[in-house]
Amino acid sequence: MSQHHVIPFKTYMKVAAALVALTFLTVICHELHLGPLAGPVAFLIAAVKAALVLLYFMHLKYDNMQNRVIFGSGLIFLLLLIGFSALDIWTRVQSMSTL
Amino acid sequence: MGTAAHGSNSNVNYLNEFKGIKSWLLSLDHKRIGLMYMISILTFFFVGGIMALLIRYELFAPGKQLLSPDQYNQVMTYHGAMMVFMVIVPGIPAILGNFFLPLQIGAADVAFPKLNLASWYVFMFGAAIAISTFFSTKVDTGWTFYTPYSIKTGTAVVAMVLAAFVMGMSSILTGLNFIVTVHKLRAPGMTMFKVPLFVWAIYSTAILQVIATPVLAITLLLLAAERLFGVGVFDPALGGDPVLFQHFFWFYSHPAVYIMILPAMGIVSELISAFSHKVIFGYKAIAYSSLGIAAVSFIVWGHHMFVSGQSEIAGVLFSFLTMLVGVPTAIKMFNWLATLYRGSVTFYSPMLYALGFLFLFAIGGVTGIMLASMGVDVHFHDTYFVVAHFHYVMVGGTLMALMGGFYYWFPKMFGKMVDDRLARMTFVLIFIGFNVTFFPQFILGAMGMPRRYFDYIAPYESLNKISTMGSWLIASGFLLSLYAMIKALKSGEKAPSNPWGAKTLEWQTSSPPPHFNFDKKPTVTGGPYDY
Ligand SMILES: [Cu+2]
């Protein structure tokens, strides 16, 4: 079957260290009180962390195209969820909404 | 009836090869795991059914009959939560899918037998948590856990939500297992367009389970986080949005409707073809429409929220998209009808249940289109019209098919024939009882009777009385079924390997099958319905 790529232990440790560092970065950003940017910045850091986990711990970086496409299709559903929910919130007419 | 047996003639089978409770609790055999699911799920169904009878009894007349208003809310919550998360969502895939998916594709087992057993334990663990809440502060939110009430109520919402989370995990594991099984373990010669339609249905369901269930898990965790730590996702006082909960919840729970109904449609395809003794009409159309339903089901969830305060634009969009579900569903309906046309139809009990499904599901589906039109739904929302609609889909659809599947495959599962005269009587009782119970609820809803209320005013009384009496008919039908099946287990005629003369692979091995399903690995040349 497919060739199994073995990731060196050192790489794992580096990724783990990066994840810890990014966690601290999240805390620091929170302490800076970025106002309206606080949410986007926190999400950006979280997305980088998730990408690291996916690429290295879940081996997506070394995987074949088929599995990457299947994973990507999961993101489409995430976009649907966030997209439609955001559409609702952005298009509410505040003066008429019961909310 | 009946064709020559190709299976083994020895009396060793999966039921008697190993003995003792450990041989069951540690079994990796998909058939035994299917039966363990069957016993647990039927037990939950029994309890959920008693709750249903209590609800109907309470509504027999205005005022208090048996339950206090608080108890009524609790019974209604547990009826809904148990029937959804512990009976209808896992029901067909975990019992009949587990048992027959490998058999129908000519495999010895599922791809990951240990994972299969693990998912049963995970399911039972979740069920235990759910039941434990019944002995502490009983949950009274309804099965949907809507915010803001679910954040404020002083009941065991967190535990109940955790239970649904854990059972969702089990659902994901089962779905994953089935996807890999279908891709990797088909018998030589069985291409994707030669697998039985039940397999296609279970496969589409598995995709939904894997994609949609994690969103439920996240939603429920956010709800728990909000209750425990005051994170302001849903509570407006903390800057949250309560309608966001409904978005997240229905992103899972609408596809979940298809997790419940797609496997039922798969069973109906098998039954209609087998008892018309005719190749299924439009095989590919039925297979693709399963995938079509699965895909469309992800972009329609807002139809549960027309009066929630969601924006008009979102409402119109969701209303339009929901209508699309009617297309693949109607494709299936017409293909089943076309299969019946000029078939040599025999009316054994499984076929009666399949025809009952066609009739009831048509009503459930068409009223669904009515509710999908936003203008109509504004009036019907939260009335008994909606209650009647989804019971026609869930009970008239899924449970009818499940019963048909049980009677169809019982000889294969246990090697005994059920007295079909008794089985047909159960159909008559359940079918009539179902319509007597739920048809009046359409009228009650149109008259404006709100759902989920403990009490009602005098004009609603006579129809409620009829509805309650119908529930007794349904109960007697299920009890008679239980009797018929126990009688068959004890003293039923020995089943031949293919009592119905069907063509799919599970009928080519002995009844009940040996431990690894087939004595000789089958090779497939023709299609599953070559009559
Ligand atoms: Cu829906």
XYZ file of C-alpha atoms and ligand atoms in Angstrom:
631
model
C 0.000 0.000 0.000
C 1.055 3.649 0.320
C 4.504 4.507 1.635
C 4.438 5.390 5.317
C 6.363 8.532 5.983
C 7.928 8.538 9.426
C 8.194 12.000 10.939
C 11.289 12.415 13.137
C 10.633 12.821 16.859
C 12.440 16.156 16.810
C 9.879 17.612 14.395
C 7.076 16.589 16.717
C 8.794 18.324 19.627
C 9.265 21.496 17.586
C 5.604 21.536 16.602
C 4.564 20.945 20.202
C 6.781 23.830 21.320
C 5.244 26.047 18.655
C 1.771 25.151 19.917
C 2.703 26.080 23.482
C 4.266 29.347 22.294
C 1.146 30.224 20.318
C -0.972 29.543 23.387
C 1.096 32.077 25.304
C 0.743 34.483 22.390
C -3.045 34.141 22.662
C -2.888 35.066 26.346
C -0.602 38.009 25.642
C -2.906 39.299 22.885
C -5.811 39.043 25.307
C -3.925 41.133 27.861
C -3.263 43.800 25.224
C -7.022 44.440 24.887
C -7.122 44.839 21.112
C -10.750 45.922 21.043
C -12.600 44.902 17.872
C -9.472 43.108 16.645
C -9.389 40.787 19.670
C -11.683 38.179 18.108
C -10.042 38.011 14.662
C -6.554 37.854 16.158
C -7.522 35.037 18.528
C -9.144 33.129 15.672
C -6.084 33.658 13.469
C -3.742 32.208 16.085
C -6.135 29.302 16.681
C -6.269 28.607 12.933
C -2.471 28.491 12.741
C -2.412 26.045 15.662
C -5.073 23.857 14.041
C -3.133 23.872 10.786
C 0.030 22.726 12.586
C -1.831 19.853 14.233
C -3.391 18.813 10.923
C -0.198 19.024 8.904
C 2.184 17.323 11.311
C 0.326 15.357 13.985
C -2.295 14.160 11.519
C 0.259 13.726 8.726
C -1.716 15.709 6.164
C 1.494 17.308 4.922
C 2.761 13.924 3.764
C -0.572 12.495 2.676
C -1.846 11.847 -0.830
C -4.095 14.190 -2.771
C -7.262 12.145 -2.223
C -7.105 12.460 1.554
C -6.322 16.171 1.304
C -9.371 16.689 -0.895
C -11.568 14.717 1.521
C -10.279 16.842 4.365
C -10.823 20.011 2.350
C -14.434 19.025 1.718
C -14.924 19.134 5.491
C -13.923 22.801 5.412
C -16.688 23.467 2.858
C -19.252 22.353 5.419
C -17.650 24.597 8.014
C -17.935 27.491 5.553
C -21.619 26.652 5.028
C -22.237 26.706 8.779
C -20.446 29.978 9.380
C -21.617 31.548 6.109
C -25.331 31.043 6.575
C -25.221 31.937 10.273
C -23.321 35.147 9.479
C -25.717 35.925 6.626
C -28.602 35.806 9.090
C -26.897 38.058 11.618
C -25.688 40.602 9.042
C -29.006 40.920 7.235
C -31.245 41.336 10.281
C -33.113 44.630 10.145
C -32.539 45.785 13.711
C -35.583 48.042 13.823
C -37.865 45.136 12.855
C -36.088 42.180 14.461
C -37.477 40.610 17.602
C -33.911 40.087 18.743
C -41.115 -20.041 -2.661
C -37.463 -20.359 -1.843
C -34.447 -21.218 -3.907
C -31.656 -23.672 -3.321
C -29.378 -22.982 -0.385
C -25.757 -22.289 -1.151
C -24.728 -21.940 2.483
C -23.399 -24.628 4.754
C -25.663 -27.353 6.064
C -23.908 -27.720 9.389
C -25.737 -26.475 12.451
C -22.872 -24.341 13.696
C -23.745 -20.678 13.337
C -22.878 -17.340 14.899
C -25.503 -17.790 17.603
C -24.397 -21.166 18.959
C -20.707 -21.320 18.127
C -19.674 -19.604 21.348
C -21.570 -19.611 24.615
C -21.736 -17.525 27.762
C -22.243 -13.843 28.510
C -18.565 -13.033 27.866
C -18.786 -14.436 24.348
C -21.371 -11.719 23.718
C -19.958 -8.769 25.631
C -16.506 -9.236 24.078
C -17.666 -10.422 20.673
C -16.167 -8.772 17.616
C -18.753 -10.377 15.329
C -20.777 -7.644 13.620
C -23.889 -9.844 13.846
C -23.655 -10.265 17.604
C -22.881 -6.551 18.044
C -25.947 -5.839 15.917
C -28.041 -7.977 18.244
C -26.616 -6.258 21.333
C -27.614 -2.951 19.781
C -31.023 -4.438 19.075
C -31.656 -5.455 22.667
C -30.492 -2.088 24.052
C -32.334 0.024 21.503
C -35.574 -1.962 21.827
C -35.385 -1.489 25.599
C -35.000 2.279 25.143
C -37.834 2.197 22.621
C -40.025 0.490 25.209
C -39.267 3.184 27.807
C -39.691 6.007 25.280
C -42.968 4.431 24.215
C -44.264 4.389 27.789
C -43.443 8.104 27.977
C -45.435 8.636 24.770
C -48.407 6.819 26.287
C -48.113 8.982 29.412
C -48.105 12.155 27.302
C -51.166 11.031 25.378
C -52.919 9.940 28.568
C -52.295 13.329 30.137
C -53.821 14.980 27.061
C -56.878 12.716 27.086
C -58.913 15.543 28.626
C -58.306 19.165 29.683
C -56.830 19.649 33.126
C -54.657 17.301 35.121
C -55.039 13.551 34.585
C -51.929 11.917 35.961
C -48.924 14.225 35.664
C -48.193 17.633 37.100
C -47.210 20.321 34.562
C -43.544 19.944 35.552
C -43.680 16.183 35.241
C -45.337 16.611 31.854
C -42.416 18.759 30.645
C -39.965 16.159 31.903
C -41.775 13.208 30.329
C -42.001 15.108 27.041
C -38.261 15.895 27.173
C -37.252 12.304 27.868
C -39.647 10.941 25.259
C -38.083 13.206 22.624
C -34.454 12.858 23.691
C -34.630 9.065 24.079
C -36.530 8.451 20.867
C -34.189 10.692 18.865
C -30.741 10.024 20.319
C -31.227 6.485 21.607
C -33.722 4.907 19.192
C -34.264 6.449 15.786
C -30.801 7.901 15.052
C -28.880 4.724 15.924
C -31.759 2.317 15.188
C -31.470 1.087 11.622
C -27.723 1.637 11.042
C -26.592 0.137 14.329
C -28.940 -2.861 14.310
C -29.732 -3.816 10.716
C -26.810 -1.943 9.144
C -24.356 -3.663 11.451
C -25.899 -7.034 10.783
C -26.526 -6.830 7.038
C -24.067 -4.352 5.536
C -21.173 -6.869 5.619
C -23.476 -9.709 4.554
C -24.867 -7.758 1.625
C -21.427 -6.909 0.248
C -20.122 -10.428 0.826
C -17.662 -9.483 3.583
C -16.720 -11.496 6.665
C -17.134 -8.515 8.998
C -16.904 -4.725 9.115
C -13.524 -3.100 8.478
C -12.761 -2.394 12.154
C -14.478 -5.002 14.357
C -12.923 -3.724 17.599
C -14.018 -0.172 16.836
C -17.472 -1.597 16.196
C -17.617 -3.166 19.648
C -16.161 0.015 21.153
C -18.916 2.095 19.591
C -21.517 -0.086 21.320
C -19.821 0.523 24.678
C -19.557 4.247 23.999
C -23.243 4.294 23.073
C -24.214 2.441 26.253
C -22.046 4.774 28.336
C -23.834 7.793 26.858
C -27.192 6.138 27.380
C -26.287 5.452 31.011
C -25.484 9.146 31.554
C -28.785 10.139 29.941
C -30.746 7.723 32.118
C -28.864 8.791 35.251
C -30.199 12.344 34.847
C -33.672 10.904 35.229
C -32.785 10.047 38.824
C -31.389 13.485 39.653
C -32.965 16.765 38.539
C -34.939 15.721 35.492
C -34.307 17.812 32.390
C -37.290 19.839 31.147
C -35.963 21.677 28.113
C -37.321 19.453 25.364
C -34.853 17.462 23.272
C -33.643 20.609 21.458
C -32.057 22.299 24.522
C -32.904 25.773 23.199
C -31.160 28.726 24.784
C -31.752 30.874 26.780
C -33.976 28.524 28.809
C -31.434 25.690 28.767
C -28.871 28.054 30.299
C -31.205 29.203 33.036
C -33.100 26.062 34.079
C -31.856 24.471 37.277
C -31.983 20.929 35.882
C -29.319 18.446 34.798
C -28.857 19.965 31.342
C -25.067 19.582 31.376
C -25.249 15.844 32.073
C -27.919 15.327 29.438
C -25.933 17.294 26.891
C -22.854 15.259 27.761
C -24.888 12.103 27.144
C -25.884 13.294 23.671
C -22.224 14.212 23.079
C -21.023 10.718 23.995
C -23.718 8.990 21.955
C -22.783 11.254 19.039
C -19.220 9.971 19.359
C -20.544 6.437 18.982
C -22.508 7.510 15.928
C -19.340 8.941 14.328
C -17.381 5.754 14.991
C -20.109 3.596 13.445
C -20.315 5.856 10.391
C -16.548 5.809 9.887
C -16.519 2.032 10.151
C -19.247 1.651 7.547
C -17.625 4.053 5.061
C -14.354 2.115 5.143
C -16.214 -1.207 4.991
C -18.103 -0.210 1.867
C -14.960 1.055 0.164
C -12.595 -1.740 1.094
C -14.462 -4.977 1.761
C -16.821 -5.514 -1.159
C -16.721 -9.035 -2.601
C -14.761 -9.542 -5.834
C -16.823 -8.334 -8.782
C -19.119 -6.139 -6.674
C -18.670 -2.674 -8.120
C -20.245 0.357 -6.413
C -23.218 0.028 -8.762
C -23.786 -3.597 -7.865
C -24.170 -3.104 -4.120
C -27.733 -3.379 -2.796
C -29.525 -0.078 -2.275
C -29.641 -0.645 1.479
C -25.843 -0.409 1.390
C -26.032 2.851 -0.584
C -28.441 4.226 1.995
C -26.281 3.216 4.952
C -23.248 4.643 3.149
C -24.917 8.035 2.589
C -26.050 7.993 6.205
C -22.517 7.272 7.368
C -21.217 10.336 5.524
C -23.845 12.457 7.288
C -22.927 10.953 10.655
C -19.260 11.747 10.188
C -19.743 15.287 8.867
C -22.711 16.577 10.877
C -22.304 15.024 14.319
C -19.134 16.937 15.285
C -21.095 20.196 14.949
C -23.635 18.900 17.465
C -20.758 17.986 19.760
C -19.251 21.486 19.551
C -22.657 23.115 20.062
C -23.392 21.059 23.134
C -19.928 21.750 24.551
C -20.467 25.491 24.039
C -23.785 25.179 25.861
C -22.096 23.345 28.738
C -19.299 25.954 28.799
C -21.893 28.705 28.931
C -23.685 27.065 31.852
C -20.545 26.170 33.786
C -18.273 29.148 33.091
C -20.595 31.887 31.849
C -18.943 32.130 28.416
C -21.160 34.532 26.467
C -21.844 32.717 23.212
C -25.609 32.395 23.435
C -26.702 34.601 26.332
C -27.557 38.129 25.116
C -26.784 39.534 28.557
C -23.169 38.429 28.012
C -23.088 39.646 24.402
C -24.179 36.335 22.886
C -26.929 35.476 20.428
C -29.547 32.864 21.399
C -30.475 32.278 17.759
C -26.880 31.239 17.115
C -27.625 28.165 19.216
C -30.496 27.326 16.924
C -28.248 27.708 13.864
C -25.619 25.385 15.311
C -28.132 22.927 16.693
C -30.102 22.541 13.461
C -26.964 22.370 11.337
C -26.679 18.894 12.873
C -30.266 18.140 13.648
C -31.681 18.687 10.210
C -29.187 16.311 8.560
C -29.967 14.051 11.517
C -33.493 13.776 10.133
C -31.883 12.149 7.120
C -29.645 10.035 9.325
C -32.986 8.732 10.556
C -34.832 8.401 7.243
C -32.183 7.423 4.634
C -31.580 3.939 6.091
C -35.351 3.466 6.166
C -35.494 4.320 2.471
C -32.772 1.741 1.877
C -34.848 -0.966 3.555
C -37.902 0.034 1.525
C -35.906 -0.316 -1.718
C -34.952 -3.874 -0.708
C -38.496 -4.809 0.311
C -40.254 -3.358 -2.724
C -37.918 -5.142 -5.122
C -37.958 -8.463 -3.235
C -41.748 -8.653 -2.898
C -42.430 -7.427 -6.451
C -39.971 -10.077 -7.694
C -38.674 -7.498 -10.066
C -35.505 -5.549 -10.642
C -35.642 -2.164 -8.903
C -36.627 0.628 -11.253
C -33.948 3.317 -11.592
C -31.179 1.830 -9.451
C -28.728 4.638 -10.137
C -31.362 7.318 -9.623
C -32.165 5.882 -6.191
C -28.493 5.575 -5.276
C -27.634 9.108 -6.380
C -30.764 10.577 -4.815
C -29.538 9.256 -1.440
C -26.349 11.254 -1.900
C -28.425 14.181 -3.196
C -30.602 14.188 -0.086
C -27.497 13.995 2.081
C -25.951 16.995 0.315
C -29.068 19.200 0.258
C -29.775 18.431 3.908
C -26.865 20.682 4.920
C -28.265 23.899 3.488
C -31.854 23.875 4.711
C -31.630 24.042 8.504
C -33.020 27.564 8.822
C -36.533 26.244 8.110
C -36.738 25.474 11.830
C -36.191 29.132 12.614
C -38.648 31.126 10.511
C -40.175 32.757 13.578
C -37.020 32.871 15.700
C -36.069 36.389 14.668
C -33.743 35.200 11.918
C -33.455 37.746 9.083
C -36.056 37.736 6.313
C -33.400 37.198 3.667
C -32.078 34.104 5.441
C -35.653 32.896 5.878
C -36.525 33.253 2.204
C -33.304 31.520 1.186
C -33.849 28.607 3.555
C -37.480 28.329 2.482
C -36.456 28.035 -1.158
C -33.603 25.610 -0.510
C -35.834 23.375 1.606
C -38.158 22.852 -1.337
C -35.204 21.246 -3.144
C -35.341 18.261 -0.774
C -38.606 17.325 -2.444
C -36.785 16.543 -5.700
C -34.553 13.594 -4.720
C -37.273 12.348 -2.370
C -39.849 12.317 -5.143
C -37.340 10.555 -7.416
C -37.242 7.742 -4.884
C -41.026 7.641 -4.525
C -41.616 7.395 -8.261
C -38.951 4.731 -8.656
C -40.565 2.593 -5.948
C -43.971 2.984 -7.567
C -42.504 2.129 -10.972
C -40.942 -0.985 -9.431
C -44.355 -2.115 -8.220
C -45.843 -1.569 -11.671
C -46.324 -4.953 -13.364
C -44.366 -6.742 -10.657
C -45.740 -9.981 -9.227
C -46.438 -8.412 -5.852
C -46.870 -10.615 -2.758
C -48.272 -9.135 0.429
C -46.218 -10.690 3.194
C -45.815 -8.625 6.348
C -42.531 -6.911 5.339
C -44.153 -5.730 2.105
C -47.173 -4.417 4.009
C -44.830 -2.343 6.138
C -43.060 -1.088 3.001
C -46.355 -0.060 1.411
C -47.369 1.548 4.712
C -44.127 3.488 4.551
C -44.910 4.774 1.043
C -48.322 5.981 2.144
C -47.328 7.574 5.449
C -44.047 9.002 4.240
C -45.850 10.669 1.343
C -48.066 12.465 3.859
C -45.076 13.321 6.045
C -43.125 14.602 3.055
C -45.860 16.710 1.517
C -46.723 18.352 4.829
C -42.990 19.018 5.083
C -43.161 21.038 1.878
C -46.129 22.922 3.343
C -44.103 23.782 6.438
C -41.137 24.753 4.269
C -43.129 27.649 2.795
C -42.285 30.446 5.160
C -45.667 32.187 5.008
C -47.512 29.001 5.954
C -45.040 28.068 8.645
C -45.493 31.350 10.470
C -48.988 30.093 11.296
C -48.231 26.392 11.805
C -45.004 26.878 13.745
C -45.098 25.320 17.237
C -48.545 23.844 16.690
C -49.601 20.208 16.607
C -49.381 20.375 12.811
C -45.602 20.189 13.159
C -45.870 17.375 15.709
C -48.039 15.378 13.306
C -45.702 16.139 10.384
C -42.529 14.841 11.965
C -44.222 11.823 13.509
C -45.450 10.897 10.025
C -41.818 11.078 8.895
C -40.148 9.494 11.918
C -42.726 6.899 12.938
C -44.618 6.491 9.678
C -41.292 6.487 7.840
C -38.442 5.180 9.934
C -40.303 2.919 12.360
C -42.463 1.390 9.615
C -39.332 0.549 7.626
C -37.577 -0.744 10.734
C -40.482 -3.083 11.453
C -40.566 -4.191 7.805
C -36.822 -4.813 7.986
C -37.194 -6.812 11.187
C -39.839 -9.092 9.698
C -37.911 -9.400 6.432
C -34.570 -10.294 7.983
C -35.779 -12.086 11.134
C -35.447 -15.528 9.459
C -31.851 -14.699 8.524
C -30.957 -13.292 11.932
C -32.420 -16.084 14.044
C -33.062 -18.967 11.653
C -36.751 -19.048 12.558
C -39.852 -18.037 10.609
C -42.326 -15.596 12.165
C -46.006 -16.514 11.922
C -46.833 -14.142 9.088
C -50.538 -14.026 9.922
C -49.637 -12.553 13.308
C -47.104 -10.241 11.696
C -49.705 -8.902 9.278
C -52.026 -8.278 12.220
C -49.316 -6.170 13.879
C -49.139 -4.103 10.714
C -52.886 -3.511 10.687
C -52.860 -2.454 14.354
C -49.843 -0.163 14.039
C -50.907 1.353 10.723
C -54.467 2.120 11.800
C -53.370 3.143 15.287
C -50.768 5.478 13.863
C -53.230 7.297 11.642
C -55.830 7.503 14.405
C -53.197 9.026 16.684
C -51.550 11.505 14.375
C -54.000 12.502 11.679
C -56.205 14.371 14.184
C -53.096 16.279 15.235
C -52.906 17.878 11.772
C -56.403 19.203 12.339
C -55.609 20.252 15.908
C -52.585 22.140 14.626
C -54.596 23.843 11.937
C -57.067 24.823 14.671
C -54.167 26.429 16.503
C -53.424 24.032 19.333
C -49.846 24.764 20.463
C -47.392 21.911 20.955
C -45.567 21.066 24.186
C -48.380 22.390 26.410
C -49.610 20.448 29.410
C -53.198 21.629 29.028
C -55.638 22.785 26.362
C -59.035 24.422 25.980
C -62.351 22.631 25.457
C -62.665 22.910 21.614
C -59.619 20.640 21.241
C -60.983 17.880 23.453
C -62.680 15.417 21.100
C -59.769 15.204 18.640
C -57.345 14.756 21.539
C -59.470 11.877 22.832
C -59.306 10.164 19.420
C -55.560 10.726 19.275
C -55.025 9.183 22.703
C -57.092 6.125 21.833
C -54.977 5.695 18.711
C -51.868 5.538 20.893
C -53.334 2.485 22.640
C -53.793 0.775 19.261
C -50.153 1.450 18.351
C -49.003 0.084 21.711
C -51.026 -3.104 21.250
C -49.526 -3.518 17.778
C -45.974 -3.335 19.127
C -46.788 -5.681 21.998
C -48.252 -8.175 19.535
C -45.036 -7.851 17.510
C -43.003 -8.654 20.587
C -45.193 -11.709 21.199
C -44.930 -12.844 17.562
C -41.146 -12.589 17.618
C -40.730 -14.338 20.976
C -43.075 -17.075 19.779
C -41.019 -17.438 16.601
C -37.791 -17.696 18.610
C -39.300 -20.397 20.827
C -41.297 -22.491 18.416
C -41.002 -20.947 14.971
C -40.520 -23.084 11.887
C -36.892 -23.471 10.848
C -36.067 -20.870 8.214
C -34.558 -21.905 4.885
C -31.615 -19.848 3.681
C -33.753 -17.808 1.294
C -37.413 -17.809 2.413
C -38.462 -14.812 0.290
C -36.625 -15.751 -2.894
C -34.597 -12.535 -2.806
C -31.407 -12.023 -4.773
C -29.044 -10.078 -2.507
C -26.033 -11.887 -1.030
C -27.225 -12.270 2.565
C -29.754 -14.842 1.330
C -27.042 -17.021 -0.177
C -25.639 -18.093 3.143
C -27.365 -20.286 5.717
C -29.922 -18.965 8.221
C -28.520 -18.020 10.680
C -25.152 -17.368 9.020
C -21.882 -18.911 10.239
C -19.444 -16.840 12.278
C -17.642 -15.418 9.228
C -20.830 -15.121 7.175
C -19.909 -17.189 4.129
C -18.288 -20.607 3.953
C -16.851 -19.652 0.586
C -16.152 -16.030 -0.290
C -18.829 -15.075 -2.819
C -17.919 -13.737 -6.250
C -20.401 -11.353 -7.807
C -21.252 -11.264 -11.476
C -24.812 -9.922 -11.717
C -26.669 -7.052 -10.058
C -28.435 -7.285 -6.676
C -31.928 -7.425 -8.192
C -31.572 -9.748 -11.191
C -34.986 -11.413 -11.066
Cu -35.355 20.275 9.216
